[in-house]
Short mmCIF file of N, CA and C in Angstrom, two decimals:
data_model
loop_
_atom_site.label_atom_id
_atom_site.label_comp_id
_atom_site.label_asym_id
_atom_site.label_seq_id
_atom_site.Cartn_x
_atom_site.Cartn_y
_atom_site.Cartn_z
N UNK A 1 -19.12 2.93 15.44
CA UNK A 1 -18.58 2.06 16.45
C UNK A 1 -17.52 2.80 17.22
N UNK A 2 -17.72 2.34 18.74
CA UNK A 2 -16.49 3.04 19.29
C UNK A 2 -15.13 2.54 19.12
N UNK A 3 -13.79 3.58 19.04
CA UNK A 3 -12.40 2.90 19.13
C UNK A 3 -11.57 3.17 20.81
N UNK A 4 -11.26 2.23 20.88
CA UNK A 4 -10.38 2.09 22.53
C UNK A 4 -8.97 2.40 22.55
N UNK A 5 -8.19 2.40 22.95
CA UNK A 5 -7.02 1.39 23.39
C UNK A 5 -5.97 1.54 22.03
N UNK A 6 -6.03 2.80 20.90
CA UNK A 6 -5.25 1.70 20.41
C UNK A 6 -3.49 2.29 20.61
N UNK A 7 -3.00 0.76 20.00
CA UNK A 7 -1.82 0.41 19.84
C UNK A 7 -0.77 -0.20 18.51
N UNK A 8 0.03 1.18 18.54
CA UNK A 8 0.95 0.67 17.30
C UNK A 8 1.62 -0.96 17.64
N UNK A 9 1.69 -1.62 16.50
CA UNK A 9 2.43 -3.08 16.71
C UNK A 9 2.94 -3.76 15.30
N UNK A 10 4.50 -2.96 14.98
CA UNK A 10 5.08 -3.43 13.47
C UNK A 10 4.05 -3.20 12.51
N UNK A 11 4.23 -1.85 12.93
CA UNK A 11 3.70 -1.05 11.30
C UNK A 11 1.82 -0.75 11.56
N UNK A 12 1.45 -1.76 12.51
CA UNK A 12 -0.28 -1.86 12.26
C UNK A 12 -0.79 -1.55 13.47
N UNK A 13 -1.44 -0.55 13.52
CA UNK A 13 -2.40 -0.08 14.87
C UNK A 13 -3.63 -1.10 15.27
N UNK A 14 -3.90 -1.61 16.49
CA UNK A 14 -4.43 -2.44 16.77
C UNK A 14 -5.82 -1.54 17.57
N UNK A 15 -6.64 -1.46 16.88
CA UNK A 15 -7.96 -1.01 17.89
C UNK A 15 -9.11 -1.67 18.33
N UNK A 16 -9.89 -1.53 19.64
CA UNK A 16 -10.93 -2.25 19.94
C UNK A 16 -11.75 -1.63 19.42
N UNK A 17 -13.10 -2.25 18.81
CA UNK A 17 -13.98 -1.83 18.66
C UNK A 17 -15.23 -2.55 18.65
N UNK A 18 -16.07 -1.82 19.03
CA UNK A 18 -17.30 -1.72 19.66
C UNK A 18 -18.41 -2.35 17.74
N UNK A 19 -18.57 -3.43 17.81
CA UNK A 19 -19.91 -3.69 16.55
C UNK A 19 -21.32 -4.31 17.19
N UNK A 20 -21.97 -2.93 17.59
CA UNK A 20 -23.28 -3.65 17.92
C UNK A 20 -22.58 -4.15 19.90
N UNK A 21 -23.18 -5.14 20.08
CA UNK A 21 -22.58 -5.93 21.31
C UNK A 21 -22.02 -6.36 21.69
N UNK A 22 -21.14 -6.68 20.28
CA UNK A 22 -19.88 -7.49 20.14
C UNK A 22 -18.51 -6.63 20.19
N UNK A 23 -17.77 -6.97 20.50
CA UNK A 23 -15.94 -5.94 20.94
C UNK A 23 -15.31 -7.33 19.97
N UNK A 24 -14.46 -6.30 19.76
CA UNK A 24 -12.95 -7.24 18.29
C UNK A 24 -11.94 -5.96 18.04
N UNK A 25 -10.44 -6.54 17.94
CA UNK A 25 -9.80 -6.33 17.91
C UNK A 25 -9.41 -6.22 16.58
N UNK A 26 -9.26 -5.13 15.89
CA UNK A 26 -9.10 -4.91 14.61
C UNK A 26 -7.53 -4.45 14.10
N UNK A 27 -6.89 -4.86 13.12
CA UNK A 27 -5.77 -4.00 12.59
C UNK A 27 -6.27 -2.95 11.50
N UNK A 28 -5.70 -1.95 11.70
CA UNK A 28 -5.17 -0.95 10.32
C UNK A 28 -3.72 -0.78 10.51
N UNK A 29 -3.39 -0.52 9.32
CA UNK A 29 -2.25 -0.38 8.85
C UNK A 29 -1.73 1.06 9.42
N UNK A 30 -0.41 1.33 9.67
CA UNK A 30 -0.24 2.61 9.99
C UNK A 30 0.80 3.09 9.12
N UNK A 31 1.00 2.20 8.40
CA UNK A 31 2.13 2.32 7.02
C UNK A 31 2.14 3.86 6.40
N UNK A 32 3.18 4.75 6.31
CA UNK A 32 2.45 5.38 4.91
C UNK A 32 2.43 5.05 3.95
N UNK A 33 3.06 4.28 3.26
CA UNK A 33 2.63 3.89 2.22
C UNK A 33 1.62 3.31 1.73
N UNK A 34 1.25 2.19 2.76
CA UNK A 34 -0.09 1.50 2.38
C UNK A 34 -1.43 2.59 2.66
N UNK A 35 -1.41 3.87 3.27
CA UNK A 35 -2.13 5.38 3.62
C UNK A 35 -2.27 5.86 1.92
N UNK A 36 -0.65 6.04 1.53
CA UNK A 36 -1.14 6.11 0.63
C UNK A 36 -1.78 5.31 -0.71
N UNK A 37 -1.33 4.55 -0.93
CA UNK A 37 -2.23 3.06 -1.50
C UNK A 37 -4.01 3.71 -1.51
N UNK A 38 -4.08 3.73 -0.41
CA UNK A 38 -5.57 4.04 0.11
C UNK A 38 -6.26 4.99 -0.15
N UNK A 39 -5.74 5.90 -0.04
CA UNK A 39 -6.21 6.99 -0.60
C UNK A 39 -6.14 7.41 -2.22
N UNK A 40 -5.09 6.95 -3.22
CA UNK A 40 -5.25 6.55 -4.16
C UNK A 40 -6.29 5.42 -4.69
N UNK A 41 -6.54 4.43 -3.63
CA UNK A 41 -8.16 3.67 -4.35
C UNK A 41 -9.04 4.26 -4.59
N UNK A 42 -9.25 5.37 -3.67
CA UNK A 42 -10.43 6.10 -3.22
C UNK A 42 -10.32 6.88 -4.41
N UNK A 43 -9.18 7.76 -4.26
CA UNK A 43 -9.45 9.04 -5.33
C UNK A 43 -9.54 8.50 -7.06
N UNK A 44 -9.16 7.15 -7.44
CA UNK A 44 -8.86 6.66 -8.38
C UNK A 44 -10.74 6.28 -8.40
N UNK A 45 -10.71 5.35 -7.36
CA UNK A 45 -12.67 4.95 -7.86
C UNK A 45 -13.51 6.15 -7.99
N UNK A 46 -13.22 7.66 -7.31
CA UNK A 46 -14.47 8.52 -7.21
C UNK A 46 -13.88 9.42 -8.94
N UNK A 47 -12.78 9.51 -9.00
CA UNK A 47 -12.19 10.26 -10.77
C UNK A 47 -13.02 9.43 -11.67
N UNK A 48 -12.62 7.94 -11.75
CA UNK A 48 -12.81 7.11 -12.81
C UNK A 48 -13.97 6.75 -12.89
N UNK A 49 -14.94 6.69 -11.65
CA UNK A 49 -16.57 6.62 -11.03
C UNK A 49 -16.23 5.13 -11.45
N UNK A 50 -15.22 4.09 -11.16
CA UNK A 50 -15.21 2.77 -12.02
C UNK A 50 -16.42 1.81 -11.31
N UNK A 51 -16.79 2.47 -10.20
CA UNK A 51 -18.28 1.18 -9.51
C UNK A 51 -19.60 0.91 -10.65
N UNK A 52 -19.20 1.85 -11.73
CA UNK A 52 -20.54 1.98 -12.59
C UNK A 52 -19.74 0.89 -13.48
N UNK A 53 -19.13 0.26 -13.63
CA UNK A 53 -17.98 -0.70 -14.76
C UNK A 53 -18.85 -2.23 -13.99
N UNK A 54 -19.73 -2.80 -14.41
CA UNK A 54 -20.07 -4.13 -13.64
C UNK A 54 -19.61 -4.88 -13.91
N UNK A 55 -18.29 -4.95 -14.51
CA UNK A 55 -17.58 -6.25 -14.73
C UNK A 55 -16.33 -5.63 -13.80
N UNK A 56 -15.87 -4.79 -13.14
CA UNK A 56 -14.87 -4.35 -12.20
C UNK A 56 -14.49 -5.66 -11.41
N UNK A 57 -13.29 -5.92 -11.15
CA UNK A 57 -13.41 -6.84 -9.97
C UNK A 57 -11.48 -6.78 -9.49
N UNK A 58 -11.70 -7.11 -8.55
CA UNK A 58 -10.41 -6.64 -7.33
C UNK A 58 -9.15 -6.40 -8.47
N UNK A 59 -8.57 -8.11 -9.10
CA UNK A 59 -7.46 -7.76 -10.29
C UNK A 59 -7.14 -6.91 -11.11
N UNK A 60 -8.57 -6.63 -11.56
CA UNK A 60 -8.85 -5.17 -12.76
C UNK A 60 -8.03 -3.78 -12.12
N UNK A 61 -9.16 -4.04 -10.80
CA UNK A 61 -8.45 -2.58 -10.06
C UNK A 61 -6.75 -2.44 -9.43
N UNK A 62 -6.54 -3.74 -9.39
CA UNK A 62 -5.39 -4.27 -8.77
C UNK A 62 -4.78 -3.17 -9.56
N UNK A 63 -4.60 -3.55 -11.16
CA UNK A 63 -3.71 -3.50 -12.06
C UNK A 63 -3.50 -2.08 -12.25
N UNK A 64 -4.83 -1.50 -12.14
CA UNK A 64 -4.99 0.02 -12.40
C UNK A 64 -3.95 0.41 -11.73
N UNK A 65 -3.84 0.55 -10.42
CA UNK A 65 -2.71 0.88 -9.17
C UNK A 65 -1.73 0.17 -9.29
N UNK A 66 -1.33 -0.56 -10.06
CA UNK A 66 0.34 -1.39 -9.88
C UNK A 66 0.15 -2.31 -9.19
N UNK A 67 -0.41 -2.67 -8.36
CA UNK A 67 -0.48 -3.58 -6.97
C UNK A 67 -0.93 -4.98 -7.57
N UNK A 68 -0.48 -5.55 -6.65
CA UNK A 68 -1.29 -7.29 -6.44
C UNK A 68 -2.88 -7.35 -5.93
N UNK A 69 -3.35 -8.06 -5.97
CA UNK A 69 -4.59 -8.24 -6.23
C UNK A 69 -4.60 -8.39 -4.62
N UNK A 70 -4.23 -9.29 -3.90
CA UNK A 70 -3.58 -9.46 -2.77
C UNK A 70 -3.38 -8.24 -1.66
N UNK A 71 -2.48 -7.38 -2.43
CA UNK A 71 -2.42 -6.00 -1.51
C UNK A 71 -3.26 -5.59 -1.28
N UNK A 72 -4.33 -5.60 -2.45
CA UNK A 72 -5.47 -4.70 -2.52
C UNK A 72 -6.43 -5.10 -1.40
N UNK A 73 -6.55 -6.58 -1.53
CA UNK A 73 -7.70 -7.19 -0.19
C UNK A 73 -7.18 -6.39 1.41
N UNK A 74 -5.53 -6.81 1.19
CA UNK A 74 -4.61 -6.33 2.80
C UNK A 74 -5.39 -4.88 2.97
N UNK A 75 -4.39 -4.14 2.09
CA UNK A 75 -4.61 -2.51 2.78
C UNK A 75 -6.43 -2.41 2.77
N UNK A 76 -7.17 -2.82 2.18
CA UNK A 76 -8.62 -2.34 2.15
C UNK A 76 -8.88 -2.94 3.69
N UNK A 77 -8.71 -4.40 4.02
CA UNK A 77 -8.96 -4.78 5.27
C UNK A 77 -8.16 -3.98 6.53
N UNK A 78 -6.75 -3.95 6.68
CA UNK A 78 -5.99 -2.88 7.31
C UNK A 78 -6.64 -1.25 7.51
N UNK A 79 -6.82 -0.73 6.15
CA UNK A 79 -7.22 0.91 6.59
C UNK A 79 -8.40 0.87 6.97
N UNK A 80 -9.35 -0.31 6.39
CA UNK A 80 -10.58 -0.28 6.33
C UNK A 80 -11.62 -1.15 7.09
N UNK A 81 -10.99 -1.91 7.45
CA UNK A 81 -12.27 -3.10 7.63
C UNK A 81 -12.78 -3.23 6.68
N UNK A 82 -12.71 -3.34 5.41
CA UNK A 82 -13.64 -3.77 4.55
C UNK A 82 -12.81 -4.60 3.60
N UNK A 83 -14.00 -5.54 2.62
CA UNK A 83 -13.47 -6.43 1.56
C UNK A 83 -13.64 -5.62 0.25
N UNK A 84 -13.27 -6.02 -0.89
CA UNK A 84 -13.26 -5.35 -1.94
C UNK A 84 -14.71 -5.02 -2.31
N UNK A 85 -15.92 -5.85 -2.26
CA UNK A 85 -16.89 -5.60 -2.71
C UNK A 85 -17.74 -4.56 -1.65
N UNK A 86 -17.59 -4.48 -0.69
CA UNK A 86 -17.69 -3.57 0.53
C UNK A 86 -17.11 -1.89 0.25
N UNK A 87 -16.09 -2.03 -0.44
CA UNK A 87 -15.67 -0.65 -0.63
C UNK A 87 -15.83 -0.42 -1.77
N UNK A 88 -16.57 -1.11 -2.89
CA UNK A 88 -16.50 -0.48 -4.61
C UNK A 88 -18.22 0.05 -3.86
N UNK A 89 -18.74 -1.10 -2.93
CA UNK A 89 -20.76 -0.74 -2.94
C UNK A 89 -20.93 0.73 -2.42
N UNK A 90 -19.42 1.02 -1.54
CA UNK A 90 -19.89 2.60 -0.97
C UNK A 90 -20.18 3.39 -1.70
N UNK A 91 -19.76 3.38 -3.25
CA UNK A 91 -19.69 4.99 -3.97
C UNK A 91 -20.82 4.89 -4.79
N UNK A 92 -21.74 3.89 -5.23
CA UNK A 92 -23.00 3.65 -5.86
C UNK A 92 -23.93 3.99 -4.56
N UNK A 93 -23.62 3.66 -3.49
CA UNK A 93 -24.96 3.59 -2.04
C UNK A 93 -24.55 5.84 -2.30
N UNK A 94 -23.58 6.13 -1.79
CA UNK A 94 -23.46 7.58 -1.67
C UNK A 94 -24.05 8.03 -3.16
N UNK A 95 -24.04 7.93 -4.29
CA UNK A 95 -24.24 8.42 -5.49
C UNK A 95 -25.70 8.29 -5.64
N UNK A 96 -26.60 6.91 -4.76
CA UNK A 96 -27.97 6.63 -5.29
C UNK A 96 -28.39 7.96 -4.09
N UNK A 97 -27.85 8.10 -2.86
CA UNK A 97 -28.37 8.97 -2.02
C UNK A 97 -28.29 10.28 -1.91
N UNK A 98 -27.40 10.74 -2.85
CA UNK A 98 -27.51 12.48 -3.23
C UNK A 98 -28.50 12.26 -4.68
N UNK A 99 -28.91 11.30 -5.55
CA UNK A 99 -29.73 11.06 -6.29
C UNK A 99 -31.21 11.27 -5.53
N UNK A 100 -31.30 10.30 -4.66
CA UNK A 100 -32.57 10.58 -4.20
C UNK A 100 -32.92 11.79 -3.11
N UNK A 101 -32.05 12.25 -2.62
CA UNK A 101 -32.50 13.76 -2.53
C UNK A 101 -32.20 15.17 -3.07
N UNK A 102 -31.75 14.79 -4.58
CA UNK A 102 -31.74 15.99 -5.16
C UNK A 102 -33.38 16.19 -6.06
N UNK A 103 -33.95 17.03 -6.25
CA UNK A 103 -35.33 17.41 -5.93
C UNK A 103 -35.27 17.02 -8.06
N UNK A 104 -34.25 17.20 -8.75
CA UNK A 104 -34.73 16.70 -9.90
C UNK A 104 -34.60 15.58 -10.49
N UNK A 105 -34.68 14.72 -9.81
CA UNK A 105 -34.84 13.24 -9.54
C UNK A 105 -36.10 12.55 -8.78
N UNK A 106 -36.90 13.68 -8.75
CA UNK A 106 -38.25 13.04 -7.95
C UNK A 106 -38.89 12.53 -8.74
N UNK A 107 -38.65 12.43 -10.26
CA UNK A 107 -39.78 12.07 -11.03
C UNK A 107 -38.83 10.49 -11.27
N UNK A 108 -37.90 10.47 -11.48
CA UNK A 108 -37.23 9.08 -11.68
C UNK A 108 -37.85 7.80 -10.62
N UNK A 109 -38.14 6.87 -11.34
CA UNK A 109 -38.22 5.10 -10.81
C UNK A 109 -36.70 5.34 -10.02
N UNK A 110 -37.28 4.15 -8.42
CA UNK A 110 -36.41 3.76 -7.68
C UNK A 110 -34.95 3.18 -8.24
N UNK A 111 -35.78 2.26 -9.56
CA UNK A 111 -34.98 1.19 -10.48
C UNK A 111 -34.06 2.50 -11.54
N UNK A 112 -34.68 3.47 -12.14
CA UNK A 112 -33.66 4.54 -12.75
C UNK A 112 -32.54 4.78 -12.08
N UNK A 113 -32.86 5.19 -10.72
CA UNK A 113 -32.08 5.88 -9.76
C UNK A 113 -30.66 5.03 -9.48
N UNK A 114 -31.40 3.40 -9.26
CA UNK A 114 -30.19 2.96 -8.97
C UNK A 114 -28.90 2.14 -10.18
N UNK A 115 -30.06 2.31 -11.35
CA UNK A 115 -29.16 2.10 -12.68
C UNK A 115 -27.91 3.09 -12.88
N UNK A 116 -28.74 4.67 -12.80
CA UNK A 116 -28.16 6.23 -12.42
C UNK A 116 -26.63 5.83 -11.55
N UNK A 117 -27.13 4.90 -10.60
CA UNK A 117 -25.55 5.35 -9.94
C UNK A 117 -25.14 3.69 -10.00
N UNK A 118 -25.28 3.27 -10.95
CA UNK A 118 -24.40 1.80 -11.43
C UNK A 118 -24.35 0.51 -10.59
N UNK A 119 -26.15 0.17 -9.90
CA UNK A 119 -26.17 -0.73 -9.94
C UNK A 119 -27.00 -1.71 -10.89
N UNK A 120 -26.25 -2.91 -11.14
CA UNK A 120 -26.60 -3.75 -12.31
C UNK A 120 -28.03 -4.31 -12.15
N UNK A 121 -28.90 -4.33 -11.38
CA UNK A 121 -30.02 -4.83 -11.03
C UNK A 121 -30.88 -4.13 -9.82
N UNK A 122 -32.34 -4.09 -9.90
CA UNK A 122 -33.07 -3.52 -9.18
C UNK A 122 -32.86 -4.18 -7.70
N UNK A 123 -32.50 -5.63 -7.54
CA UNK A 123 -32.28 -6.56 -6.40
C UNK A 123 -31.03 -5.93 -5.83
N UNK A 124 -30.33 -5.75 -6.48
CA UNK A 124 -28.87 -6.05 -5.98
C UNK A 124 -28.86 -3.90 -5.07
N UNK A 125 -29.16 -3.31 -6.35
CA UNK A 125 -29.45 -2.14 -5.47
C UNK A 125 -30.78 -2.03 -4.05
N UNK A 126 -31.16 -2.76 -4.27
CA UNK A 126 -32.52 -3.01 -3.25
C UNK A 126 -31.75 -3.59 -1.63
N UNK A 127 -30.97 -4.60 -1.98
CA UNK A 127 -30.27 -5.18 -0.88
C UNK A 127 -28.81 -4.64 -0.62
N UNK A 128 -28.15 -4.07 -1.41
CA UNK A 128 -26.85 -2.95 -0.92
C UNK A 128 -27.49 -2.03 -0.11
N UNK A 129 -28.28 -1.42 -0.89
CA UNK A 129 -28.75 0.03 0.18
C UNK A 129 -29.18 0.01 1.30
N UNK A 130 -30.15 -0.95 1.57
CA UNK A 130 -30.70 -1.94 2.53
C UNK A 130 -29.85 -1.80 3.91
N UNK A 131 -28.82 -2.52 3.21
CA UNK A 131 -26.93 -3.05 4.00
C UNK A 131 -26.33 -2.04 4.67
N UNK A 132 -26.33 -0.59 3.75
CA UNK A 132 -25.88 -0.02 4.06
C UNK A 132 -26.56 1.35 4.75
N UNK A 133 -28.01 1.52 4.01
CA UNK A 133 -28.26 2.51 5.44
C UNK A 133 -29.18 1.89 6.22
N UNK A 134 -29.78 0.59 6.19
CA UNK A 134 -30.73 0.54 7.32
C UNK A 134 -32.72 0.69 6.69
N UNK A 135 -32.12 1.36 5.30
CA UNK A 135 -33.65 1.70 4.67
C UNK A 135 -33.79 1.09 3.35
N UNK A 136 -34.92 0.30 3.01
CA UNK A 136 -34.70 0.06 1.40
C UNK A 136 -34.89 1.80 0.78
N UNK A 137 -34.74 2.16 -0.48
CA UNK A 137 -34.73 3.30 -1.34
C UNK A 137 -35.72 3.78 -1.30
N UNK A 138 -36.98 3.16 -1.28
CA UNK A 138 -38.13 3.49 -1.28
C UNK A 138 -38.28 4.12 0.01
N UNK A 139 -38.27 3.65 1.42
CA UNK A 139 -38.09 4.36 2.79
C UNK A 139 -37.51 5.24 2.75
N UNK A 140 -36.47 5.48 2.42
CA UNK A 140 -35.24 6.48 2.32
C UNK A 140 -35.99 7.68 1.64
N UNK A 141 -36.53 7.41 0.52
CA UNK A 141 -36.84 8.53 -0.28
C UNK A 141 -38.10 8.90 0.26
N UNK A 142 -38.91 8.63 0.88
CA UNK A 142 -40.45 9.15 1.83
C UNK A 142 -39.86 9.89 3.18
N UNK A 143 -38.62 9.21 3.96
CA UNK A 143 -38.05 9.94 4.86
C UNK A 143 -37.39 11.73 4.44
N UNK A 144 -36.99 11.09 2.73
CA UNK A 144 -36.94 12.56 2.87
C UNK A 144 -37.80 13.73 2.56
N UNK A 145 -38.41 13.31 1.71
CA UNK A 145 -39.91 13.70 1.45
C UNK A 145 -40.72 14.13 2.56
N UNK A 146 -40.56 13.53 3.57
CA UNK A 146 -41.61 14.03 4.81
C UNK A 146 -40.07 14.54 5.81
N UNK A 147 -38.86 14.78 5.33
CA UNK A 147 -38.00 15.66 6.23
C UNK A 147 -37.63 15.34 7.65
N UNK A 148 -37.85 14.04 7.15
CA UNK A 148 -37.46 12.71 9.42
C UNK A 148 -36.75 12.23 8.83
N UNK A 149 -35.43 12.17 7.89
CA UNK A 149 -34.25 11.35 7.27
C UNK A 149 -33.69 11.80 8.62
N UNK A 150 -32.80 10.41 9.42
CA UNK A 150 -32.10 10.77 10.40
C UNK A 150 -30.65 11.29 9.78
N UNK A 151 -29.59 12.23 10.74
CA UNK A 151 -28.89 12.50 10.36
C UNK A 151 -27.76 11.41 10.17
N UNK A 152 -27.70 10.38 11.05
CA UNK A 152 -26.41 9.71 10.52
C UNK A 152 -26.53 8.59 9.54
N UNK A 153 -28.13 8.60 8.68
CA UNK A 153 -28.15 7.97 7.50
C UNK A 153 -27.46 8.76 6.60
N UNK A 154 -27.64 10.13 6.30
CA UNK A 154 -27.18 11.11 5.31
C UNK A 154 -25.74 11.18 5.43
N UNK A 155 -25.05 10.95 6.35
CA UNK A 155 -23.88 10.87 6.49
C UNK A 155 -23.25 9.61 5.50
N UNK A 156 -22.49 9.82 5.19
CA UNK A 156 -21.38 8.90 3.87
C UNK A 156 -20.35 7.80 5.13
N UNK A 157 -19.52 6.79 4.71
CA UNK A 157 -18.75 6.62 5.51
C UNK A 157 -17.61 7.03 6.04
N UNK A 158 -17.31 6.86 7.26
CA UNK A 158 -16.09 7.89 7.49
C UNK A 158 -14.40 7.73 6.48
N UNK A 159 -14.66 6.37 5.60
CA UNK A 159 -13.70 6.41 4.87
C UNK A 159 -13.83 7.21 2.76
N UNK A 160 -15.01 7.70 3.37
CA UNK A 160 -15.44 8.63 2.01
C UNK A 160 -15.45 9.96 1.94
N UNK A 161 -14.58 10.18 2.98
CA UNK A 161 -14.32 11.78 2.80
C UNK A 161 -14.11 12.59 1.24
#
């Protein structure tokens, strides 16, 4: 999506952005602290790999980090646009997709693959991945197989550096 216009306003950068046809006015935080908050979720979920934990849920992680359960929704919506379950689904969707194109994983079930990167059900990985690139697993994995995977499916999100 494109960003416009933006503008610092008490602490939170205000940007337009472009979803699809629709324009909205979004906050992130420009805090450092809550920067760093953020980047500690990140580096804390990809160390601990905790998205494979299916009983995880916002408080759990809250606690891990010191924080309120509360903060955690703020800064994820602020840095991120996203809700808690939005940012634990990124690191299972990136984990099932270097799964399915690493070449010793061709013999693994769709359903292995997405157990492999910790989702609790063949549905639930069927409709995340779906969500998030545009392909069920099965598409995904023939795209790469026949080498027409577009490039900005393979791409991760820009908050998964």
């Amino acid at each position: 999506f494109g960003v416009q216009d933006p503008e610092l306003h008490q602490g939170l950068l205000l940007e337009e952005v472009s979803l699809g046809s629709a324009r909205q006015v979004v906050q992130r935080s420009n805090h450092p602290l809550s920067k760093k908050h953020f980047r500690r979720m990140h580096e804390l979920m990809q160390e601990k790999e905790l998205f494979r934990d299916p009983q995880l849920n916002r408080e759990q992680f809250a606690k891990l980090l010191d924080l309120s359960s509360s903060s955690i929704t703020r800064i994820l919506k602020e840095d991120a646009c996203l809700n808690f379950h939005e940012f634990v689904d990124q690191y299972p969707i990136k984990l099932a997709k270097q799964l399915l194109k690493d070449e010793k994983y061709l013999i693994y079930s769709l359903e292995a693959i997405g157990n492999e990167a910790g989702f609790k059900s063949r549905s639930k990985f069927y409709a995340t991945f779906k969500k998030h690139t545009g392909y069920t697993p099965g598409s995904f994995k023939s795209l790469i197989l026949s080498g027409n995977l577009p490039n900005e499916i393979i791409q991760d999100s820009k908050y998964m550096s």
